[in-house]
PDB file of C-alpha atoms in Angstrom:
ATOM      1  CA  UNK R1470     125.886 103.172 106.105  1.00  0.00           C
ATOM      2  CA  UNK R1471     129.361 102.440 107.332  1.00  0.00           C
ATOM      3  CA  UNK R1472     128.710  99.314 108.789  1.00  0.00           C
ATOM      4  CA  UNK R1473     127.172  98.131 105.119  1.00  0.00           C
ATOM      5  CA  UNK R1474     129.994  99.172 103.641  1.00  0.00           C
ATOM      6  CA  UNK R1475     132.565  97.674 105.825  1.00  0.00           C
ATOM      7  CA  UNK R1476     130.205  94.482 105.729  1.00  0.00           C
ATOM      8  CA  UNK R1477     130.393  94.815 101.961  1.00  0.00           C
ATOM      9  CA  UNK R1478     134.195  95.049 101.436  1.00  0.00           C
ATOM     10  CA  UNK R1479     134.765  92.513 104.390  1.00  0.00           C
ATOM     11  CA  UNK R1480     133.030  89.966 102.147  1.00  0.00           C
ATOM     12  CA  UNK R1481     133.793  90.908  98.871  1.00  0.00           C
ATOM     13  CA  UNK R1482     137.234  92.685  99.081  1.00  0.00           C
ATOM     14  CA  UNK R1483     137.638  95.934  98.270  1.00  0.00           C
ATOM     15  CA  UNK R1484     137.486  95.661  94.803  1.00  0.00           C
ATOM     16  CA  UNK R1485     134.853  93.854  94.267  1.00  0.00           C
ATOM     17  CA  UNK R1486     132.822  95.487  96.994  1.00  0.00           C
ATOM     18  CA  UNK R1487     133.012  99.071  95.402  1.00  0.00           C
ATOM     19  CA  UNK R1488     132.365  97.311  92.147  1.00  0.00           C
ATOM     20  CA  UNK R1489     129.055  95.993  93.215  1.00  0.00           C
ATOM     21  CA  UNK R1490     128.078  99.002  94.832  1.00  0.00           C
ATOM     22  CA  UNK R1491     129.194 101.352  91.315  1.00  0.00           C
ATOM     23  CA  UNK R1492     126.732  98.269  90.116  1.00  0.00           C
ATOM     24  CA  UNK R1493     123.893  98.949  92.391  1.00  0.00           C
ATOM     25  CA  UNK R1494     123.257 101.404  95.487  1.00  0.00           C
ATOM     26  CA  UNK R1495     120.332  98.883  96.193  1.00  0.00           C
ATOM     27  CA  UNK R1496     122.555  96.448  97.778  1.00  0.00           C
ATOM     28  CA  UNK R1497     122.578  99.361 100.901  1.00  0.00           C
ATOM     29  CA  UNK R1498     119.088  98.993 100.896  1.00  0.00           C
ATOM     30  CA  UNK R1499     119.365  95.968 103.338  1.00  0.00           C
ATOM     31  CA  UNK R1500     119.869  95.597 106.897  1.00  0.00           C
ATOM     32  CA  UNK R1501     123.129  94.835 107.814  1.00  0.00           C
ATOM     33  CA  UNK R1502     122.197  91.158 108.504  1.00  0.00           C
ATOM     34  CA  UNK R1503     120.194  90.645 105.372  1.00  0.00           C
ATOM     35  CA  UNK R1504     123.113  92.058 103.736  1.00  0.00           C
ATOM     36  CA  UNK R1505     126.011  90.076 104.883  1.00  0.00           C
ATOM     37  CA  UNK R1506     123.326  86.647 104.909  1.00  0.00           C
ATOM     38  CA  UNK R1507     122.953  87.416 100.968  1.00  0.00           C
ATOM     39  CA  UNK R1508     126.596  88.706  99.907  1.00  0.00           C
ATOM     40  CA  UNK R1509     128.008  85.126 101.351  1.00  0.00           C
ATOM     41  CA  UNK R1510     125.338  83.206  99.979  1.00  0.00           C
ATOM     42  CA  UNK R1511     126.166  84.377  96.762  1.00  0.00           C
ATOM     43  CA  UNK R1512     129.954  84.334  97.235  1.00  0.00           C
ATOM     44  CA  UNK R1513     129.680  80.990  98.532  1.00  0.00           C
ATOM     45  CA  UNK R1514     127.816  79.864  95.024  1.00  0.00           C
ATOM     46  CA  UNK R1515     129.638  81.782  92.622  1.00  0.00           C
ATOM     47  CA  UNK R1516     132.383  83.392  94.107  1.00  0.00           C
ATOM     48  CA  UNK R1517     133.072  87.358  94.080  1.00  0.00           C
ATOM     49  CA  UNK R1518     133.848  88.386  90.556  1.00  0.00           C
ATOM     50  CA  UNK R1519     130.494  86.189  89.860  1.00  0.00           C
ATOM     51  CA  UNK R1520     128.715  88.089  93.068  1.00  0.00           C
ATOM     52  CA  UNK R1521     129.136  91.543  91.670  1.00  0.00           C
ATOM     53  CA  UNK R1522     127.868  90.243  87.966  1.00  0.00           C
ATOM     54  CA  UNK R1523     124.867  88.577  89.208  1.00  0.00           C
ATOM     55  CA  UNK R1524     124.069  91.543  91.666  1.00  0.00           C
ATOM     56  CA  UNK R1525     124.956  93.968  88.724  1.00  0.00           C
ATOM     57  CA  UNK R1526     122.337  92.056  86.370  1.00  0.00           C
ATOM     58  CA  UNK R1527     119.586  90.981  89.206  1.00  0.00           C
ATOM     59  CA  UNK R1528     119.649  95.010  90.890  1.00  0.00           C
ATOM     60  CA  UNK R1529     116.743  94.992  93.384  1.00  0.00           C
ATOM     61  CA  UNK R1530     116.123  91.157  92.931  1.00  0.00           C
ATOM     62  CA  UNK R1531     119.675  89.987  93.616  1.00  0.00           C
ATOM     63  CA  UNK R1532     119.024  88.753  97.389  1.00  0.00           C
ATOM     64  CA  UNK R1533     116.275  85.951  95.679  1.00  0.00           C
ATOM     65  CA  UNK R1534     119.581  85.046  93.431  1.00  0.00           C
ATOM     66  CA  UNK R1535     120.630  82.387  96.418  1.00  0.00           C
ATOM     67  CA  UNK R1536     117.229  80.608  95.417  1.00  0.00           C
ATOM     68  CA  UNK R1537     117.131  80.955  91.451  1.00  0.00           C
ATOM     69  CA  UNK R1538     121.491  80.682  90.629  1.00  0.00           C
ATOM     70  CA  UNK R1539     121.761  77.150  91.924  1.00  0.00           C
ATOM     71  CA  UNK R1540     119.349  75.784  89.272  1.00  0.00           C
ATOM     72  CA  UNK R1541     120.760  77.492  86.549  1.00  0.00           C
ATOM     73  CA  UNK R1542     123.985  76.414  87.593  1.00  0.00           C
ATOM     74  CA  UNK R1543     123.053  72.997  87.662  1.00  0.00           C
ATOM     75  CA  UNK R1544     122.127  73.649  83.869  1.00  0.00           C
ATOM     76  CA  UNK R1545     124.952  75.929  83.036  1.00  0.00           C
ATOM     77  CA  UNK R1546     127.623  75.881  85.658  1.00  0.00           C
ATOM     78  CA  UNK R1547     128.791  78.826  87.328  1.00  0.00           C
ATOM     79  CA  UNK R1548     130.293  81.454  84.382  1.00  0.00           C
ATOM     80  CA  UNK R1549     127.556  80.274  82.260  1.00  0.00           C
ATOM     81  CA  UNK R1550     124.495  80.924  84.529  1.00  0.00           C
ATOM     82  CA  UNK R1551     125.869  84.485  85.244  1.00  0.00           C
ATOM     83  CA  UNK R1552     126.142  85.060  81.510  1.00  0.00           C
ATOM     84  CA  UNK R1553     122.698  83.907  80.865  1.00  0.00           C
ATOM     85  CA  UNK R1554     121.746  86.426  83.639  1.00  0.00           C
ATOM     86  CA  UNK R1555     122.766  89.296  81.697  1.00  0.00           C
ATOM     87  CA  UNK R1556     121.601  87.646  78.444  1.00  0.00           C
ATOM     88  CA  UNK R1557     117.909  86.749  79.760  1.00  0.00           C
ATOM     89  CA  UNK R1558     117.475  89.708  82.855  1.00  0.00           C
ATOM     90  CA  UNK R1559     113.802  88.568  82.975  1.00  0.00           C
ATOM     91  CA  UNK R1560     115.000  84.825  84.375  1.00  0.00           C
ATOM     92  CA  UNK R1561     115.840  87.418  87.575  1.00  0.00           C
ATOM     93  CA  UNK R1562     112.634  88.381  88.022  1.00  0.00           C
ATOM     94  CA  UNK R1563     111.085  85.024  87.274  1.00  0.00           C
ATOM     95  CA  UNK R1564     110.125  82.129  89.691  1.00  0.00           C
ATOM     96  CA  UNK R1565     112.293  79.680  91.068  1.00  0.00           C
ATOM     97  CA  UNK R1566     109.316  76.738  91.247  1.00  0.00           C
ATOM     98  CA  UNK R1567     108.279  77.389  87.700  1.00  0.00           C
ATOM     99  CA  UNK R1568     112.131  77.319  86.123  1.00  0.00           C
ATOM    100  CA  UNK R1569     112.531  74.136  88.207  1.00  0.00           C
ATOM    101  CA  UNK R1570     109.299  72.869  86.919  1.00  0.00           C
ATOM    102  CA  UNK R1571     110.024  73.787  83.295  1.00  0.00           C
ATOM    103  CA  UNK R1572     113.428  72.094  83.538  1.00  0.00           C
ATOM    104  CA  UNK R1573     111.704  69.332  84.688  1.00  0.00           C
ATOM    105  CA  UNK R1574     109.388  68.900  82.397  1.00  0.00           C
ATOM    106  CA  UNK R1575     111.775  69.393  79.728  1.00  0.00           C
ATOM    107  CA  UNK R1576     113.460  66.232  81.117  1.00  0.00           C
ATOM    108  CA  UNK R1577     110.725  63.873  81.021  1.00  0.00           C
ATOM    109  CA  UNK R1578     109.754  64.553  77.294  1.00  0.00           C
ATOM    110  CA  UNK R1579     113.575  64.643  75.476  1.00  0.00           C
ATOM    111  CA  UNK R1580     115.489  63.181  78.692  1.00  0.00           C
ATOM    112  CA  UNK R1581     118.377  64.892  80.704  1.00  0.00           C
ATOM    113  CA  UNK R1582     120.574  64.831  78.573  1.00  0.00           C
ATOM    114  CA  UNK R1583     118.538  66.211  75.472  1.00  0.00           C
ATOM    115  CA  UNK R1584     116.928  68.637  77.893  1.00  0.00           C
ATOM    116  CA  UNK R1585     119.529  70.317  79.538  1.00  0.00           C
ATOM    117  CA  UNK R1586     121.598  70.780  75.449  1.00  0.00           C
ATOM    118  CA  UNK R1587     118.187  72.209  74.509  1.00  0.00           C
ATOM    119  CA  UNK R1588     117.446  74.481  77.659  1.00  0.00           C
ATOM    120  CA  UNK R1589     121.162  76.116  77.305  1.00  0.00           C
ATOM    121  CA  UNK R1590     120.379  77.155  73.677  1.00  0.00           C
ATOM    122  CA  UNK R1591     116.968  78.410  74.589  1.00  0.00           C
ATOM    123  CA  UNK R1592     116.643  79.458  78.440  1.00  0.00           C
ATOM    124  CA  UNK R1593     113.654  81.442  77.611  1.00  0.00           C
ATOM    125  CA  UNK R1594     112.173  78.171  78.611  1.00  0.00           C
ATOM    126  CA  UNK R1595     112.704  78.463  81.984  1.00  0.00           C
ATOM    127  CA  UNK R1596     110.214  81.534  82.436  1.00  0.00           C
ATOM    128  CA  UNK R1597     106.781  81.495  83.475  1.00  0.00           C
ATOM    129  CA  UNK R1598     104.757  81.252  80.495  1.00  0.00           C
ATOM    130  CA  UNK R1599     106.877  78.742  78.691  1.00  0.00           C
ATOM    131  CA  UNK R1600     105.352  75.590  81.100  1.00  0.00           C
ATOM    132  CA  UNK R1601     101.643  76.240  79.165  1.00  0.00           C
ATOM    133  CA  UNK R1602     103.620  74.535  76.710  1.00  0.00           C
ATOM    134  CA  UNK R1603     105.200  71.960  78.353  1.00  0.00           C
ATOM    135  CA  UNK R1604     103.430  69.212  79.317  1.00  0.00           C
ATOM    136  CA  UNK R1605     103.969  65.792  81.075  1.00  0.00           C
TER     137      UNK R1605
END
């Protein structure tokens, strides 16, 4: 437990690193390798402050946010995809092919452009379900 913790603080300073775990005790689920492999993944996306958010909003999930926060920064940069986090929890839980294939299907019917406008008023359509809709 004290080597998660240190490992915690080391990466995340100390504020931050009690912050996430006040946020979630799951974050000490990991190994100490897992841990400090996903903690600078996702400070090395997003930064701390952003870390302890998307960890805060993702609970046991937020070691698959490495995967999943890189496409919806490309759609809303960095404070933006953490806000749609805690806006849209389910996009935690959803899968990373599907949002990329929604996104991309989204592209080829309104364009890039078009799409991406649309997708940050509506990021519902990134979760499964939303592609029976979408079609090339």
């Amino acid at each position: 437990l004290s080597e998660a913790l240190k490992t915690v603080t080391d990466i995340l300073g100390l504020d931050c690193g009690l912050s996430v775990l006040r946020a979630s005790s799951f974050v000490l689920d990991q190994t100490v390798d897992d841990l400090r492999h996903a903690l600078q993944s996702l400070v090395d996306i997003c930064g701390s402050e952003n870390a302890v958010r998307v960890i805060a909003s993702s609970q046991r999930q937020w070691t698959t946010m490495e995967l999943k926060l890189p496409v919806l920064i490309d759609i809303f940069g960095v404070e933006g995809a953490v806000d749609c986090l805690h806006q849209h929890p389910s996009l935690v839980r959803s899968n990373t092919r599907t949002m990329r294939n929604n996104l991309k299907a989204l592209q080829v019917l309104l364009g890039p452009r078009e799409a991406k406008h649309v997708v940050t008023l509506h990021p519902e359509l990134l979760l499964p379900g939303s592609d029976n809709t979408l079609s090339y």
